[in-house]
PDB file of C-alpha atoms in Angstrom:
ATOM      1  CA  ASP A   3      82.374 255.648 109.571  1.00 48.00           C
ATOM      2  CA  ASP A   4      80.350 252.420 107.775  1.00 54.00           C
ATOM      3  CA  ARG A   5      79.433 253.566 104.223  1.00 62.00           C
ATOM      4  CA  SER A   6      80.511 249.420 103.475  1.00 61.00           C
ATOM      5  CA  ASN A   7      76.883 248.212 106.006  1.00 59.00           C
ATOM      6  CA  GLU A   8      79.460 246.532 106.616  1.00 59.00           C
ATOM      7  CA  TRP A   9      79.176 246.462 110.168  1.00 51.00           C
ATOM      8  CA  ARG A  10      76.250 244.983 111.956  1.00 54.00           C
ATOM      9  CA  VAL A  11      75.377 243.862 115.522  1.00 52.00           C
ATOM     10  CA  ASP A  12      73.434 241.089 115.151  1.00 58.00           C
ATOM     11  CA  THR A  13      71.491 240.490 118.017  1.00 64.00           C
ATOM     12  CA  ASP A  14      67.381 240.264 117.681  1.00 69.00           C
ATOM     13  CA  ASP A  15      66.903 242.357 120.823  1.00 83.00           C
ATOM     14  CA  TYR A  16      67.196 246.410 120.913  1.00 89.00           C
ATOM     15  CA  ALA A  17      69.027 247.606 124.081  1.00 85.00           C
ATOM     16  CA  MET A  18      67.227 250.755 125.529  1.00 86.00           C
ATOM     17  CA  ALA A  19      70.007 253.857 125.200  1.00 89.00           C
ATOM     18  CA  GLY A  20      69.307 257.494 127.037  1.00 82.00           C
ATOM     19  CA  ASP A  21      66.823 257.184 130.311  1.00 82.00           C
ATOM     20  CA  ASN A  22      63.326 258.085 129.573  1.00 84.00           C
ATOM     21  CA  THR A  23      60.811 258.171 131.964  1.00 84.00           C
ATOM     22  CA  LEU A  24      58.263 255.183 130.512  1.00 88.00           C
ATOM     23  CA  SER A  25      57.465 252.171 132.646  1.00 89.00           C
ATOM     24  CA  GLU A  26      58.605 249.013 133.306  1.00 91.00           C
ATOM     25  CA  VAL A  27      55.226 248.403 131.675  1.00 94.00           C
ATOM     26  CA  GLU A  28      55.671 249.971 128.366  1.00 93.00           C
ATOM     27  CA  VAL A  29      59.556 249.552 128.516  1.00 91.00           C
ATOM     28  CA  ALA A  30      58.394 245.964 128.450  1.00 94.00           C
ATOM     29  CA  PHE A  31      55.771 246.618 125.436  1.00 96.00           C
ATOM     30  CA  ILE A  32      58.162 248.253 123.240  1.00 94.00           C
ATOM     31  CA  ASP A  33      60.452 245.839 123.884  1.00 94.00           C
ATOM     32  CA  ASN A  34      58.350 243.058 122.932  1.00 95.00           C
ATOM     33  CA  LYS A  35      57.186 245.126 119.336  1.00 96.00           C
ATOM     34  CA  LEU A  36      60.957 246.308 118.360  1.00 95.00           C
ATOM     35  CA  ARG A  37      61.133 241.806 118.643  1.00 94.00           C
ATOM     36  CA  GLU A  38      58.235 242.190 116.615  1.00 95.00           C
ATOM     37  CA  ARG A  39      59.417 244.537 114.046  1.00 95.00           C
ATOM     38  CA  PHE A  40      62.650 242.633 113.456  1.00 93.00           C
ATOM     39  CA  SER A  41      60.671 239.262 112.779  1.00 93.00           C
ATOM     40  CA  LEU A  42      59.095 240.860 109.344  1.00 95.00           C
ATOM     41  CA  LYS A  43      62.043 242.713 108.912  1.00 92.00           C
ATOM     42  CA  ARG A  44      63.443 238.967 108.348  1.00 92.00           C
ATOM     43  CA  VAL A  45      60.930 237.723 105.993  1.00 96.00           C
ATOM     44  CA  ASN A  46      60.109 240.977 103.881  1.00 95.00           C
ATOM     45  CA  GLU A  47      56.942 242.626 106.006  1.00 96.00           C
ATOM     46  CA  TYR A  48      58.572 245.841 105.838  1.00 95.00           C
ATOM     47  CA  GLU A  49      54.961 247.690 105.491  1.00 96.00           C
ATOM     48  CA  GLU A  50      54.121 245.964 108.958  1.00 97.00           C
ATOM     49  CA  ALA A  51      57.866 246.595 110.383  1.00 96.00           C
ATOM     50  CA  ASP A  52      57.591 250.646 109.553  1.00 96.00           C
ATOM     51  CA  ALA A  53      54.214 251.056 111.557  1.00 97.00           C
ATOM     52  CA  ILE A  54      55.082 249.819 113.928  1.00 97.00           C
ATOM     53  CA  ARG A  55      58.499 251.751 114.390  1.00 95.00           C
ATOM     54  CA  ASP A  56      56.409 255.333 112.773  1.00 96.00           C
ATOM     55  CA  GLY A  57      53.153 253.107 116.158  1.00 96.00           C
ATOM     56  CA  LEU A  58      56.063 253.877 118.423  1.00 95.00           C
ATOM     57  CA  ARG A  59      57.714 257.144 117.508  1.00 94.00           C
ATOM     58  CA  GLY A  60      53.402 258.679 117.369  1.00 93.00           C
ATOM     59  CA  LYS A  61      52.753 257.178 120.764  1.00 92.00           C
ATOM     60  CA  TYR A  62      56.863 257.129 123.210  1.00 92.00           C
ATOM     61  CA  GLY A  63      58.627 259.121 120.639  1.00 92.00           C
ATOM     62  CA  VAL A  64      60.407 256.544 120.155  1.00 94.00           C
ATOM     63  CA  ASN A  65      63.571 256.641 117.358  1.00 94.00           C
ATOM     64  CA  VAL A  66      64.664 253.668 116.426  1.00 94.00           C
ATOM     65  CA  ASP A  67      68.792 252.285 115.699  1.00 91.00           C
ATOM     66  CA  ASP A  68      68.441 248.909 113.780  1.00 87.00           C
ATOM     67  CA  ARG A  69      71.815 250.104 113.177  1.00 86.00           C
ATOM     68  CA  THR A  70      73.000 249.616 116.446  1.00 87.00           C
ATOM     69  CA  LYS A  71      69.803 247.871 117.830  1.00 90.00           C
ATOM     70  CA  GLU A  72      69.652 250.326 120.152  1.00 92.00           C
ATOM     71  CA  TRP A  73      66.377 252.560 120.782  1.00 93.00           C
ATOM     72  CA  SER A  74      65.693 255.659 122.028  1.00 92.00           C
ATOM     73  CA  VAL A  75      63.080 258.199 124.255  1.00 92.00           C
ATOM     74  CA  ASP A  76      62.928 261.404 121.931  1.00 86.00           C
ATOM     75  CA  SER A  77      63.916 264.297 125.044  1.00 77.00           C
ATOM     76  CA  GLU A  78      61.456 266.617 123.591  1.00 75.00           C
ATOM     77  CA  PHE A  79      58.566 264.008 123.009  1.00 69.00           C
ATOM     78  CA  VAL A  80      55.160 264.759 125.557  1.00 56.00           C
ATOM     79  CA  GLY A  81      53.446 262.275 125.648  1.00 57.00           C
ATOM     80  CA  ALA A  82      51.269 261.021 128.300  1.00 47.00           C
ATOM     81  CA  VAL A  83      50.983 257.030 127.631  1.00 50.00           C
ATOM     82  CA  SER A  84      48.376 255.064 130.366  1.00 47.00           C
ATOM     83  CA  GLU A  85      49.278 251.665 130.969  1.00 48.00           C
ATOM     84  CA  ASP A  86      45.150 251.350 128.977  1.00 50.00           C
ATOM     85  CA  SER A  87      46.872 252.488 125.712  1.00 50.00           C
ATOM     86  CA  VAL A  88      49.634 250.546 125.900  1.00 51.00           C
ATOM     87  CA  GLU A  89      47.034 247.990 124.320  1.00 55.00           C
ATOM     88  CA  ASN A  90      46.076 250.785 121.749  1.00 56.00           C
ATOM     89  CA  LEU A  91      49.422 250.884 119.795  1.00 57.00           C
TER      90      LEU A  91
END
């Protein structure tokens, strides 16, 4: 339990947790968007950072845990994503 918010993972990278059916292209895209999101949060651009998080959630079913720097795909998310649609996020 970390009620005092002292425990954090000190890295800019997010690790993929769990299984998913995403392609390598989609995983690379998500990793890049999460790095961009982290950079935005560092400069207090929270609305843009939240928009990236919400876009990844809507398009891929991605759940982001900023405390542990992990992301996963919701097992109940059903979405058909093509490599062409990756660029439209």
